[in-house]
Short mmCIF file of C-alpha atoms in Angstrom, two decimals:
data_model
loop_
_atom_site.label_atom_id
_atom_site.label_comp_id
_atom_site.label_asym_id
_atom_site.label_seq_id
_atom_site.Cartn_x
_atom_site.Cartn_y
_atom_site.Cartn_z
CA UNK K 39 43.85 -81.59 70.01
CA UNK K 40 39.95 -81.47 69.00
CA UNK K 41 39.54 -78.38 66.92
CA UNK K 42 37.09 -76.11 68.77
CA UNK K 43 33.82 -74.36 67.26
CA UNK K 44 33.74 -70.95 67.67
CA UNK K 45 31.08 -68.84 67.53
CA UNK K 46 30.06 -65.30 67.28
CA UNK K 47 28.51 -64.13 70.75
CA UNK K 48 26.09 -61.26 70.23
CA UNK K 49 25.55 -60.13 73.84
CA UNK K 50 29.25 -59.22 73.62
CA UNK K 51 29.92 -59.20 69.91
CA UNK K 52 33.39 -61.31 71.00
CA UNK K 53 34.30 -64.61 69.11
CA UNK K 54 33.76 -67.43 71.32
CA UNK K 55 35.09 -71.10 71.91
CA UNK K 56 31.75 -73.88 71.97
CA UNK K 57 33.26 -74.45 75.14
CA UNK K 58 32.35 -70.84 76.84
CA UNK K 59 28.92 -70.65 75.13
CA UNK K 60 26.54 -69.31 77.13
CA UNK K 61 22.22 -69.87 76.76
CA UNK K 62 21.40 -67.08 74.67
CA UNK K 63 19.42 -64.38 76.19
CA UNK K 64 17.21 -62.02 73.87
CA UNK K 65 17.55 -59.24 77.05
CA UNK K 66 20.82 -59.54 76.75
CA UNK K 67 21.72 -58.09 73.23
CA UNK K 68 22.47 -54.90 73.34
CA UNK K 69 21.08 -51.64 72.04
CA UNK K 70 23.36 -51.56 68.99
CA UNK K 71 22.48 -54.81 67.55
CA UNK K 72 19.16 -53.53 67.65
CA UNK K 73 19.89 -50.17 66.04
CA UNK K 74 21.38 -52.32 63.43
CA UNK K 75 18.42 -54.05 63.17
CA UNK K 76 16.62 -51.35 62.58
CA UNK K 77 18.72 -48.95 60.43
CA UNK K 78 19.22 -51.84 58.16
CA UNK K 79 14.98 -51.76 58.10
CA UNK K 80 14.97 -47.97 57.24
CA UNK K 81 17.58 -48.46 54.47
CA UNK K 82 15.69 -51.07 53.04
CA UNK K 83 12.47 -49.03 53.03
CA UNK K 84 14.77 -45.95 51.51
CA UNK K 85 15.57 -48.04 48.88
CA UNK K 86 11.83 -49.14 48.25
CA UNK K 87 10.79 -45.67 48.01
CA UNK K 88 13.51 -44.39 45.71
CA UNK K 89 12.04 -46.93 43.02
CA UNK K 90 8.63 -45.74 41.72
CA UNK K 91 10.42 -42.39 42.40
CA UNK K 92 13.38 -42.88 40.09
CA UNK K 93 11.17 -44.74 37.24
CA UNK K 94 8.66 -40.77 37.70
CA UNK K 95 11.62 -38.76 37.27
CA UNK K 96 13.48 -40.79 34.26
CA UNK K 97 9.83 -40.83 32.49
CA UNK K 98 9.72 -36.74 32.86
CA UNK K 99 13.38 -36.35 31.55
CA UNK K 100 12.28 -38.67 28.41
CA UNK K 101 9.25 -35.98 27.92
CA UNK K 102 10.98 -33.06 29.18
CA UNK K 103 13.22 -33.87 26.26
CA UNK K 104 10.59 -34.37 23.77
CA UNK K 105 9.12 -30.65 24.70
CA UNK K 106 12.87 -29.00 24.34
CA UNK K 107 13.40 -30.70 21.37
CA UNK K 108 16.60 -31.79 22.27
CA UNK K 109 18.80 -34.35 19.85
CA UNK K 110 18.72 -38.11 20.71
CA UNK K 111 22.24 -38.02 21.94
CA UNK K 112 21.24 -34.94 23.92
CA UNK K 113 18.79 -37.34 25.89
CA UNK K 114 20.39 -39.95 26.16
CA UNK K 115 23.87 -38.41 27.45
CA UNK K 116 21.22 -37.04 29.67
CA UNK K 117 19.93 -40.17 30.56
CA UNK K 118 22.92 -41.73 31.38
CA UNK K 119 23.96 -38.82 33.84
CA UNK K 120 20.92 -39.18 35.86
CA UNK K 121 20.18 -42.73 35.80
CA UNK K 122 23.31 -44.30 35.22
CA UNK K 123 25.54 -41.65 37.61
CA UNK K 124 23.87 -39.56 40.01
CA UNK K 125 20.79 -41.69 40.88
CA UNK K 126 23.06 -44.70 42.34
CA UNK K 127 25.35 -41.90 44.01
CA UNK K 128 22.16 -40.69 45.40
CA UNK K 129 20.82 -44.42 46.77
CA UNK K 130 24.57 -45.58 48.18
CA UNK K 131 24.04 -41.99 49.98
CA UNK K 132 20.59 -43.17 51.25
CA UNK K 133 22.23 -46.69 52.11
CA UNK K 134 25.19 -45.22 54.08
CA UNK K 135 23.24 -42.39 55.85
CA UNK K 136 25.99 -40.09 55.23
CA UNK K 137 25.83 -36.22 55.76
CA UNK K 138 24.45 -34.33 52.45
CA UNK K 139 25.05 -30.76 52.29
CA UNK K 140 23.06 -29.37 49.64
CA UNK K 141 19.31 -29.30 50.99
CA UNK K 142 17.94 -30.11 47.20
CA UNK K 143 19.47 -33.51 48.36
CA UNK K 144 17.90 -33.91 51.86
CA UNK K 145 14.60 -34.52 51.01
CA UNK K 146 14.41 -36.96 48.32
CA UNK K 147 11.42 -35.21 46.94
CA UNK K 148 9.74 -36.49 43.25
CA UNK K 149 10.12 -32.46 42.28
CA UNK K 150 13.74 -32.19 43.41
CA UNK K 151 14.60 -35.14 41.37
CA UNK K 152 12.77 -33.70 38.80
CA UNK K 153 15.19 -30.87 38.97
CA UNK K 154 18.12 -32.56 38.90
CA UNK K 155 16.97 -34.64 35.65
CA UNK K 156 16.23 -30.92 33.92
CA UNK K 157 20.11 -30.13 34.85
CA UNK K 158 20.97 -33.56 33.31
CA UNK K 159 19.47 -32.74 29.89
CA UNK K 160 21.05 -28.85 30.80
CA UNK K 161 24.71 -30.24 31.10
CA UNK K 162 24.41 -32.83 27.69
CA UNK K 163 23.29 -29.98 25.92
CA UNK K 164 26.47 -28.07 26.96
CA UNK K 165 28.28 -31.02 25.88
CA UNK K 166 27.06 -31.83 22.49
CA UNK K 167 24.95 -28.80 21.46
CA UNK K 168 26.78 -25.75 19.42
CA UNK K 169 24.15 -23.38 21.11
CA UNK K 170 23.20 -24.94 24.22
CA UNK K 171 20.05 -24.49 25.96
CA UNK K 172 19.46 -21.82 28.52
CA UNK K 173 18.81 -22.20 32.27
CA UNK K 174 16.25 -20.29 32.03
CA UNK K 175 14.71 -21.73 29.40
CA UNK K 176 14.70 -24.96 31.82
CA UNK K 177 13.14 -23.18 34.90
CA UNK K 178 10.70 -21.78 32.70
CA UNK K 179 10.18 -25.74 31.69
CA UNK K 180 10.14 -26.40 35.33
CA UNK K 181 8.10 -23.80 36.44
CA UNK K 182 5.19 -24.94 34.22
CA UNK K 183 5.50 -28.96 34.59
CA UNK K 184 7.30 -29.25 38.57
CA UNK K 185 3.99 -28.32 40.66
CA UNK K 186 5.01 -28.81 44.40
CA UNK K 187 8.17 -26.96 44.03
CA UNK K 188 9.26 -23.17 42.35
CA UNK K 189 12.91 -23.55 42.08
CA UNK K 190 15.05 -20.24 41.02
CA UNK K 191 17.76 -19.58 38.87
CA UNK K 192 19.98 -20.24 42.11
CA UNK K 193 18.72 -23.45 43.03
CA UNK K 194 19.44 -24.75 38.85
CA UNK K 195 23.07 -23.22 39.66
CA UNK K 196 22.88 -25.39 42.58
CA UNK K 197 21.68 -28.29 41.24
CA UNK K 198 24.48 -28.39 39.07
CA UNK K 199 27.37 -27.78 41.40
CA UNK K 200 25.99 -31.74 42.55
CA UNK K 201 27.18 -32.99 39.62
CA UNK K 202 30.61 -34.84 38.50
CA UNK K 203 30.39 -33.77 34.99
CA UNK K 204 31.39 -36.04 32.38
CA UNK K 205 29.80 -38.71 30.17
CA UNK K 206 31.25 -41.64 29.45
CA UNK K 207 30.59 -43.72 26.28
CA UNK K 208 26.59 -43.64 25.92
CA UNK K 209 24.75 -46.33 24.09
CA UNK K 210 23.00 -44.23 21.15
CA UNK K 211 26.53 -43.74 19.83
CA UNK K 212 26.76 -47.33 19.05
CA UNK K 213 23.64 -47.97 18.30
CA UNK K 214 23.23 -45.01 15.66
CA UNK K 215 27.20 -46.60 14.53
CA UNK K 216 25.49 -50.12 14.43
CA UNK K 217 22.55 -49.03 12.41
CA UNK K 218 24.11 -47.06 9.82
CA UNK K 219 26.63 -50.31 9.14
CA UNK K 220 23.91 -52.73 9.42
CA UNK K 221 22.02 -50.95 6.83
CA UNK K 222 24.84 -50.76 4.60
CA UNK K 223 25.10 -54.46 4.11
CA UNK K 224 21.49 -56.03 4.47
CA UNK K 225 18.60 -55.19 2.46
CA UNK K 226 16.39 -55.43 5.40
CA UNK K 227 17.99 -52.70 6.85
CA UNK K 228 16.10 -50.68 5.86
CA UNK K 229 13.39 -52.21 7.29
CA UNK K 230 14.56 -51.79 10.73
CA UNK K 231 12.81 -48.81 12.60
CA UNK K 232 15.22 -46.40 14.28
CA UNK K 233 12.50 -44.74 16.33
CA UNK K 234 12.15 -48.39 17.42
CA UNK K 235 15.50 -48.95 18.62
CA UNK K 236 14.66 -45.63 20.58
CA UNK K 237 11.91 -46.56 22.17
CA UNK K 238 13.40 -49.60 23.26
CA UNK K 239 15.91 -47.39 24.98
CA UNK K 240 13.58 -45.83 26.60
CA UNK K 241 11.60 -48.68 28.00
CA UNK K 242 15.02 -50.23 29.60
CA UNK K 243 15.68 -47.20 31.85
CA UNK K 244 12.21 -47.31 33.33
CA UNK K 245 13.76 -49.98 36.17
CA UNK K 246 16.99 -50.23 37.92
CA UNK K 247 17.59 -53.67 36.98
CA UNK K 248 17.25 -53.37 33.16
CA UNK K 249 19.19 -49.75 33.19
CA UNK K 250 22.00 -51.95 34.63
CA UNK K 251 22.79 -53.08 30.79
CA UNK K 252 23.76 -49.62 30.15
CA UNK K 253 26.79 -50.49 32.00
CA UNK K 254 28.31 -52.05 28.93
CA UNK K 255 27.14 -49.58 26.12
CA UNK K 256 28.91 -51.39 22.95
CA UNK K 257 27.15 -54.96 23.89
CA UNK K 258 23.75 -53.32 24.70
CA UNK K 259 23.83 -50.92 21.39
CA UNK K 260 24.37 -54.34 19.56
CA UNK K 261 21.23 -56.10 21.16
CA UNK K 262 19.12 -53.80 20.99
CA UNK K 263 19.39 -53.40 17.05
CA UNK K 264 19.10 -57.29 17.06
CA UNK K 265 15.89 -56.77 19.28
CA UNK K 266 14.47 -54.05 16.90
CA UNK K 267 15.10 -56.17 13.68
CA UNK K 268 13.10 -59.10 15.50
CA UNK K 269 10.35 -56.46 16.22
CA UNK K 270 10.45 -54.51 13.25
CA UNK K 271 11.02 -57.01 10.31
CA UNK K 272 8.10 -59.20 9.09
CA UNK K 273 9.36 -62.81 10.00
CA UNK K 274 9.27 -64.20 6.36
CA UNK K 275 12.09 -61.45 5.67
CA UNK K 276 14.67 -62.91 8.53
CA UNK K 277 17.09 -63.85 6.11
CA UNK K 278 20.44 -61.69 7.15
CA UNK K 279 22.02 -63.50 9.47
CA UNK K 280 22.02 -60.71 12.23
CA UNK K 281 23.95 -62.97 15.37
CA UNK K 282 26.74 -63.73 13.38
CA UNK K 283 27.32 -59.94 11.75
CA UNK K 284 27.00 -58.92 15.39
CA UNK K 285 29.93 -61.14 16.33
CA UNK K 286 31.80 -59.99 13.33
CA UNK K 287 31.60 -56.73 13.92
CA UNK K 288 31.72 -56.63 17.64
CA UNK K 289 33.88 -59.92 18.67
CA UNK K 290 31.34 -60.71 20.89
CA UNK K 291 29.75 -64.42 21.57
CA UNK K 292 26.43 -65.01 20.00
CA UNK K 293 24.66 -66.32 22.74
CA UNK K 294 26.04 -63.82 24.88
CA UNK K 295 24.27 -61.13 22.76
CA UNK K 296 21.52 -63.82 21.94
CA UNK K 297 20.33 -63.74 25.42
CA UNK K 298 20.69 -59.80 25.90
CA UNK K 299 18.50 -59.86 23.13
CA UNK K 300 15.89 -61.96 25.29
CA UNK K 301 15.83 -60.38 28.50
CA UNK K 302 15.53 -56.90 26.43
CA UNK K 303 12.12 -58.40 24.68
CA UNK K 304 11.36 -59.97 27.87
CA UNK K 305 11.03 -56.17 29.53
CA UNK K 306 9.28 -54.92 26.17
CA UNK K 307 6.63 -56.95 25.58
CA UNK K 308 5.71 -57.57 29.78
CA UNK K 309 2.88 -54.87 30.92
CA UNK K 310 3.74 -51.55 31.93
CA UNK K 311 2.35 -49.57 34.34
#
């Protein structure tokens, strides 16, 4: 028996035989393979709109940061809540449509995110700060930089009911573990900038795809010390023999942190915005 092609028929949505297939007529699809046309349209231009959004609101948790003071692993655990957790929670929420019931989350508004990225830095310094900072020294943060929106003391409260709290392991812990070891076996480490390896943290959350690496912390920490020693250290003093430490002390594969290491310059050295 010849084996029959079968088909997918969309006036119907039914799987077909070759045999049964019928002319296709555009009248004939039906309303919901047009919705789906068209929801799958609006997600897409959700998404779109979320980005120069999410790279605003990451950029005013780096400075809102700077002007609390707070410790580098204060902003970075910070960091990692917001851009790492509860901005994809927020997009697969925008992607699936689904009902949200807090109304700081039904708007996706530049200030509320801006909110929710003060709570970040709120919740780290719970976590890792012996006297934590205040909510109200964060509205009164908010209330000076956040024009379009005057948030209360209720709406912070709020704000942080939205979040799963908890941190997994964050990249600065590495990469301050890294540095201290590195510099305890190569003269050049001393050479190698901390503030540089910092910056360079900073510069890979600005976009979605490069805040991706944070999903592996440990290799990440390791490439971007690499990254900083090719930045930092005059190129007559490349004498340690960085890869293979890295793979000692890690057990990962040289090239595997080798090309980290590129696509981390790659974003560092292209133009910013």
């Amino acid at each position: 028996m010849q084996n029959q092609i079968h088909y997918l028929d969309y006036a119907t949505f039914e799987i077909r035989s070759d045999e049964a297939k019928p002319h296709m007529n555009i009248e004939a699809i039906p309303p919901l393979f047009l919705f789906v046309q068209m929801e799958v349209s609006r997600q897409t231009d959700s998404f779109n709109e979320m980005k120069p959004l999410r790279k605003k609101s990451v950029e005013f948790l780096i400075r809102s940061s700077h002007q609390l003071r707070a410790s580098p692993i204060v902003k970075y655990s910070a960091l990692s809540l917001f851009a790492d957790r509860f901005l994809p929670s927020l997009t697969t929420l925008i992607k699936t449509r689904n009902n949200i019931g807090s109304w700081l989350l039904r708007s996706i508004e530049e200030s509320n995110l801006q909110l929710f990225s003060l709570i970040s830095i709120w919740i780290s310094s719970k976590i890792h700060d012996s006297r934590a900072l205040s909510v109200k020294c964060l509205k009164s943060l908010g209330d000076k930089f956040i024009k379009d929106q005057h948030f209360t003391i209720r709406d912070f409260v709020e704000a942080v009911l939205n979040f799963e709290i908890g941190i997994s392991n964050v990249a600065f812990i590495f990469l301050e573990e890294f540095f201290i070891q590195f510099k305890g076996v190569a003269k050049v480490g001393g050479l190698v900038s901390f503030e540089a390896c910092m910056d360079v943290m900073d510069l890979l959350y600005e976009k979605e795809e490069t805040s991706l690496l944070f999903s592996a912390p440990r290799s990440l920490a390791a490439s971007i010390l690499v990254a900083s020693y090719v930045v930092t250290v005059p190129k007559q003093q490349w004498e340690f023999p960085v890869l293979p430490w890295v793979k000692f002390v890690t057990s990962y594969k040289e090239e595997d942190i080798g090309e980290k290491v590129k696509d981390i310059l790659t974003h560092v050295f292209e133009p910013h915005s």
